[in-house]
Coordinates of C-alpha atoms in Angstrom, one line a residue:
Chain A
X1 CA 16.0 9.9 -0.9
X2 CA 14.7 7.1 -3.1
X3 CA 15.8 7.0 -6.7
X4 CA 14.6 4.8 -9.5
X5 CA 16.3 3.8 -12.7
X6 CA 14.7 2.2 -15.7
X7 CA 16.7 1.0 -18.7
X8 CA 16.0 0.7 -22.4
X9 CA 13.8 3.7 -22.6
X10 CA 12.5 2.7 -26.1
X11 CA 11.2 -0.8 -26.7
X12 CA 9.7 -2.0 -29.9
X13 CA 8.3 -5.5 -30.3
X14 CA 5.8 -7.5 -32.2
X15 CA 2.5 -8.8 -30.9
X16 CA 2.8 -12.1 -29.0
X17 CA 6.4 -11.3 -28.0
X18 CA 7.4 -11.4 -24.4
X19 CA 8.1 -8.1 -22.6
X20 CA 10.4 -7.5 -19.7
X21 CA 11.2 -4.0 -18.3
X22 CA 13.9 -3.5 -15.8
X23 CA 13.6 -1.3 -12.7
X24 CA 16.2 -0.8 -10.0
X25 CA 15.8 1.3 -6.9
X26 CA 18.2 2.7 -4.3
X27 CA 18.1 1.3 -0.9
X28 CA 16.1 3.2 1.6
X29 CA 14.8 1.0 4.3
X30 CA 11.3 -0.5 3.9
X31 CA 10.5 -0.5 0.2
X32 CA 7.2 0.0 -1.5
X33 CA 7.3 -0.5 -5.2
X34 CA 4.8 0.3 -8.0
X35 CA 4.4 0.0 -11.8
X36 CA 2.2 2.5 -13.5
X37 CA 1.1 2.6 -17.2
X38 CA 0.3 5.7 -19.2
X39 CA -1.6 5.0 -22.5
X40 CA -1.2 7.7 -25.2
X41 CA -2.8 10.9 -24.1
X42 CA -4.1 9.5 -20.8
X43 CA -3.3 9.6 -17.2
X44 CA -1.3 7.2 -15.1
X45 CA -3.0 4.0 -14.0
X46 CA -1.7 1.5 -11.5
X47 CA -0.6 -1.9 -13.0
X48 CA 0.6 -3.5 -9.8
X49 CA 2.3 -2.8 -6.5
X50 CA 4.4 -4.6 -3.9
X51 CA 4.8 -3.8 -0.2
X52 CA 5.1 -7.2 1.5
X53 CA 4.5 -10.9 1.1
X54 CA 4.9 -12.9 -2.1
X55 CA 7.7 -11.2 -4.1
X56 CA 5.9 -12.2 -7.3
X57 CA 3.1 -9.8 -7.8
X58 CA 0.3 -10.2 -10.3
X59 CA -1.3 -7.1 -11.8
X60 CA -4.0 -6.2 -14.3
X61 CA -3.9 -7.0 -18.0
X62 CA -1.6 -10.0 -17.6
X63 CA 1.3 -8.1 -16.1
X64 CA 3.4 -9.4 -13.3
X65 CA 6.5 -8.1 -11.5
X66 CA 9.1 -9.8 -9.3
X67 CA 10.7 -8.1 -6.3
X68 CA 14.3 -9.3 -5.8
X69 CA 15.6 -7.6 -2.7
X70 CA 19.2 -8.7 -3.2
X71 CA 19.3 -7.1 -6.6
X72 CA 17.2 -4.0 -5.6
X73 CA 15.0 -4.8 -8.6
X74 CA 11.4 -4.9 -9.5
X75 CA 11.2 -6.0 -13.1
X76 CA 7.9 -6.0 -15.0
X77 CA 7.0 -8.8 -17.3
X78 CA 4.2 -9.9 -19.7
X79 CA 4.5 -13.2 -21.5
X80 CA 2.6 -12.2 -24.7
X81 CA 2.0 -8.5 -25.5
X82 CA -0.8 -7.1 -27.6
X83 CA -1.0 -3.9 -29.7
X84 CA -3.1 -2.3 -26.9
X85 CA -0.1 -2.6 -24.6
X86 CA 1.6 0.3 -26.5
X87 CA 2.2 2.8 -23.7
X88 CA 4.7 4.4 -21.4
X89 CA 5.5 2.3 -18.3
X90 CA 6.8 3.9 -15.1
X91 CA 8.4 2.2 -12.1
X92 CA 8.0 4.0 -8.8
X93 CA 9.4 3.6 -5.3
X94 CA 8.4 5.1 -2.0
X95 CA 11.0 6.7 0.2
X96 CA 11.5 9.8 2.2
X97 CA 7.8 10.5 2.3
X98 CA 7.4 10.7 -1.4
X99 CA 6.9 8.5 -4.4
X100 CA 9.8 8.7 -6.9
X101 CA 9.4 7.7 -10.5
X102 CA 11.8 6.3 -13.0
X103 CA 12.1 8.0 -16.4
X104 CA 9.8 5.5 -18.0
X105 CA 9.9 2.9 -20.8
X106 CA 8.2 3.8 -24.0
X107 CA 6.8 0.5 -25.4
X108 CA 5.5 0.2 -28.9
X109 CA 3.9 -3.0 -30.0
X110 CA 3.7 -3.6 -33.7
X111 CA 0.6 -5.6 -34.9
Chain B
X1 CA -17.5 9.2 -11.9
X2 CA -14.0 10.6 -12.3
X3 CA -12.1 10.0 -9.1
X4 CA -9.5 12.8 -9.6
X5 CA -10.5 15.5 -11.9
X6 CA -8.6 18.5 -13.0
X7 CA -9.4 21.5 -15.2
X8 CA -8.6 22.7 -17.7
X9 CA -7.3 19.8 -19.7
X10 CA -5.6 22.0 -22.2
X11 CA -4.3 25.5 -21.7
X12 CA -2.3 27.7 -24.1
X13 CA -1.2 31.0 -22.8
X14 CA 1.4 33.7 -23.3
X15 CA 4.6 34.3 -21.4
X16 CA 4.1 36.5 -18.4
X17 CA 0.5 35.5 -17.8
X18 CA -0.9 34.1 -14.5
X19 CA -2.9 30.9 -14.7
X20 CA -4.5 28.3 -12.3
X21 CA -5.2 24.6 -12.6
X22 CA -7.9 23.2 -10.4
X23 CA -8.1 19.7 -8.9
X24 CA -10.8 17.9 -7.1
X25 CA -10.9 14.3 -5.8
X26 CA -14.0 12.4 -4.7
X27 CA -12.3 9.5 -3.1
X28 CA -12.3 10.8 0.4
X29 CA -8.5 10.8 0.4
X30 CA -6.4 12.8 2.9
X31 CA -3.4 13.5 0.7
X32 CA -3.1 15.3 -2.6
X33 CA -0.2 16.0 -4.9
X34 CA 0.9 17.9 -8.0
X35 CA 3.4 16.2 -10.4
X36 CA 5.0 17.7 -13.4
X37 CA 5.7 15.7 -16.5
X38 CA 8.2 17.3 -18.9
X39 CA 8.6 16.7 -22.6
X40 CA 10.8 13.7 -22.0
X41 CA 8.0 12.1 -19.9
X42 CA 9.9 12.5 -16.7
X43 CA 7.6 12.7 -13.7
X44 CA 8.6 14.8 -10.8
X45 CA 6.7 15.6 -7.6
X46 CA 6.1 19.3 -7.0
X47 CA 3.9 19.5 -3.9
X48 CA 2.0 17.3 -1.5
X49 CA -0.7 18.2 1.0
X50 CA -2.0 16.0 3.8
X51 CA -5.2 17.2 5.4
X52 CA -4.7 20.7 3.9
X53 CA -1.2 21.0 5.3
X54 CA 1.8 21.2 3.0
X55 CA 4.1 18.2 3.6
X56 CA 6.3 18.2 0.5
X57 CA 7.6 21.2 -1.3
X58 CA 10.2 20.3 -3.8
X59 CA 12.6 22.8 -5.3
X60 CA 10.0 24.6 -7.4
X61 CA 10.1 28.3 -8.4
X62 CA 8.0 30.4 -6.0
X63 CA 6.0 31.4 -9.0
X64 CA 4.2 28.1 -8.4
X65 CA 1.8 28.3 -5.4
X66 CA -0.5 25.5 -4.4
X67 CA -3.6 26.1 -2.4
X68 CA -5.8 23.6 -0.6
X69 CA -9.1 25.1 0.5
X70 CA -10.2 21.7 1.8
X71 CA -9.1 18.0 1.7
X72 CA -10.8 17.4 -1.6
X73 CA -9.2 20.2 -3.5
X74 CA -5.7 21.2 -4.4
X75 CA -5.3 24.0 -6.9
X76 CA -2.1 25.1 -8.5
X77 CA -1.5 28.8 -9.3
X78 CA 1.4 29.8 -11.6
X79 CA 2.5 33.5 -11.8
X80 CA 4.5 35.0 -14.6
X81 CA 4.5 32.0 -16.8
X82 CA 7.7 31.1 -18.7
X83 CA 8.4 29.0 -21.8
X84 CA 10.0 26.3 -19.6
X85 CA 6.7 25.8 -17.7
X86 CA 5.2 24.1 -20.7
X87 CA 4.5 20.5 -19.5
X88 CA 1.7 18.2 -18.4
X89 CA 0.7 18.8 -14.8
X90 CA -0.9 15.8 -13.0
X91 CA -2.9 16.1 -9.8
X92 CA -3.1 13.0 -7.7
X93 CA -4.4 11.8 -4.4
X94 CA -4.0 8.9 -1.9
X95 CA -5.4 7.9 1.4
X96 CA -2.2 8.6 3.2
X97 CA 1.2 10.1 2.1
X98 CA 2.3 8.2 -1.0
X99 CA 3.8 4.8 -0.9
X100 CA 3.1 4.1 2.8
X101 CA 2.2 0.4 3.2
X102 CA 1.5 0.0 -0.5
X103 CA -1.0 2.9 -0.4
X104 CA -1.9 3.7 -4.1
X105 CA -1.7 7.1 -5.7
X106 CA -4.5 7.9 -8.1
X107 CA -3.8 10.3 -10.9
X108 CA -6.0 12.8 -12.7
X109 CA -6.0 13.0 -16.5
X110 CA -3.5 15.8 -16.7
X111 CA -3.5 19.4 -17.7
X112 CA -1.5 20.1 -20.8
X113 CA 0.0 23.6 -20.4
X114 CA 1.7 25.3 -23.4
X115 CA 3.3 28.7 -22.9
X116 CA 4.0 30.6 -26.1

């Protein structure tokens, strides 16, 4: 079964700082990877996804993620965060006919 | 228009009661899911239906019973509610079983269940 690990559960940073969230998945054949964002009190929304092609994926709101197969990683980045990026971020990976989520990163951006 | 809608959004109920959460999607998707998010924000799949057939049934107490009357609906019924059932329950849908060829799962807004 696919498993996903995310590190540094709580991240606090100032506006304009750069953000990088780590995500590692367990090997399970063909990999489909996702990042979802959950703003306070809201549902999950897709930020970006990777299933083939260019390993550097651009998503919404200035986010990008890089798939590095040799490291089993799919890290999320944003060069300059805004207060509105305060949210919970979830990495997810497809395997064994189900989408497995990591435990999330709680990101707080201070104005 | 809301793509995946679930009701009620908030539900406070006493231990031992039976309650249902309803979910509907208007995206024309074949696959629907129920996920549970606990107090630590950990998301875990509970059930998945594809074309009204159960395809995923995680280790969930049999007090939880999903019902899919048609492809657009997947309801969750919970019997004899316990304190530990307090969580946010998310309904979701996708065109095909989740993750296949980058297929996206769309989530509803969640149902906040509190058992007292």
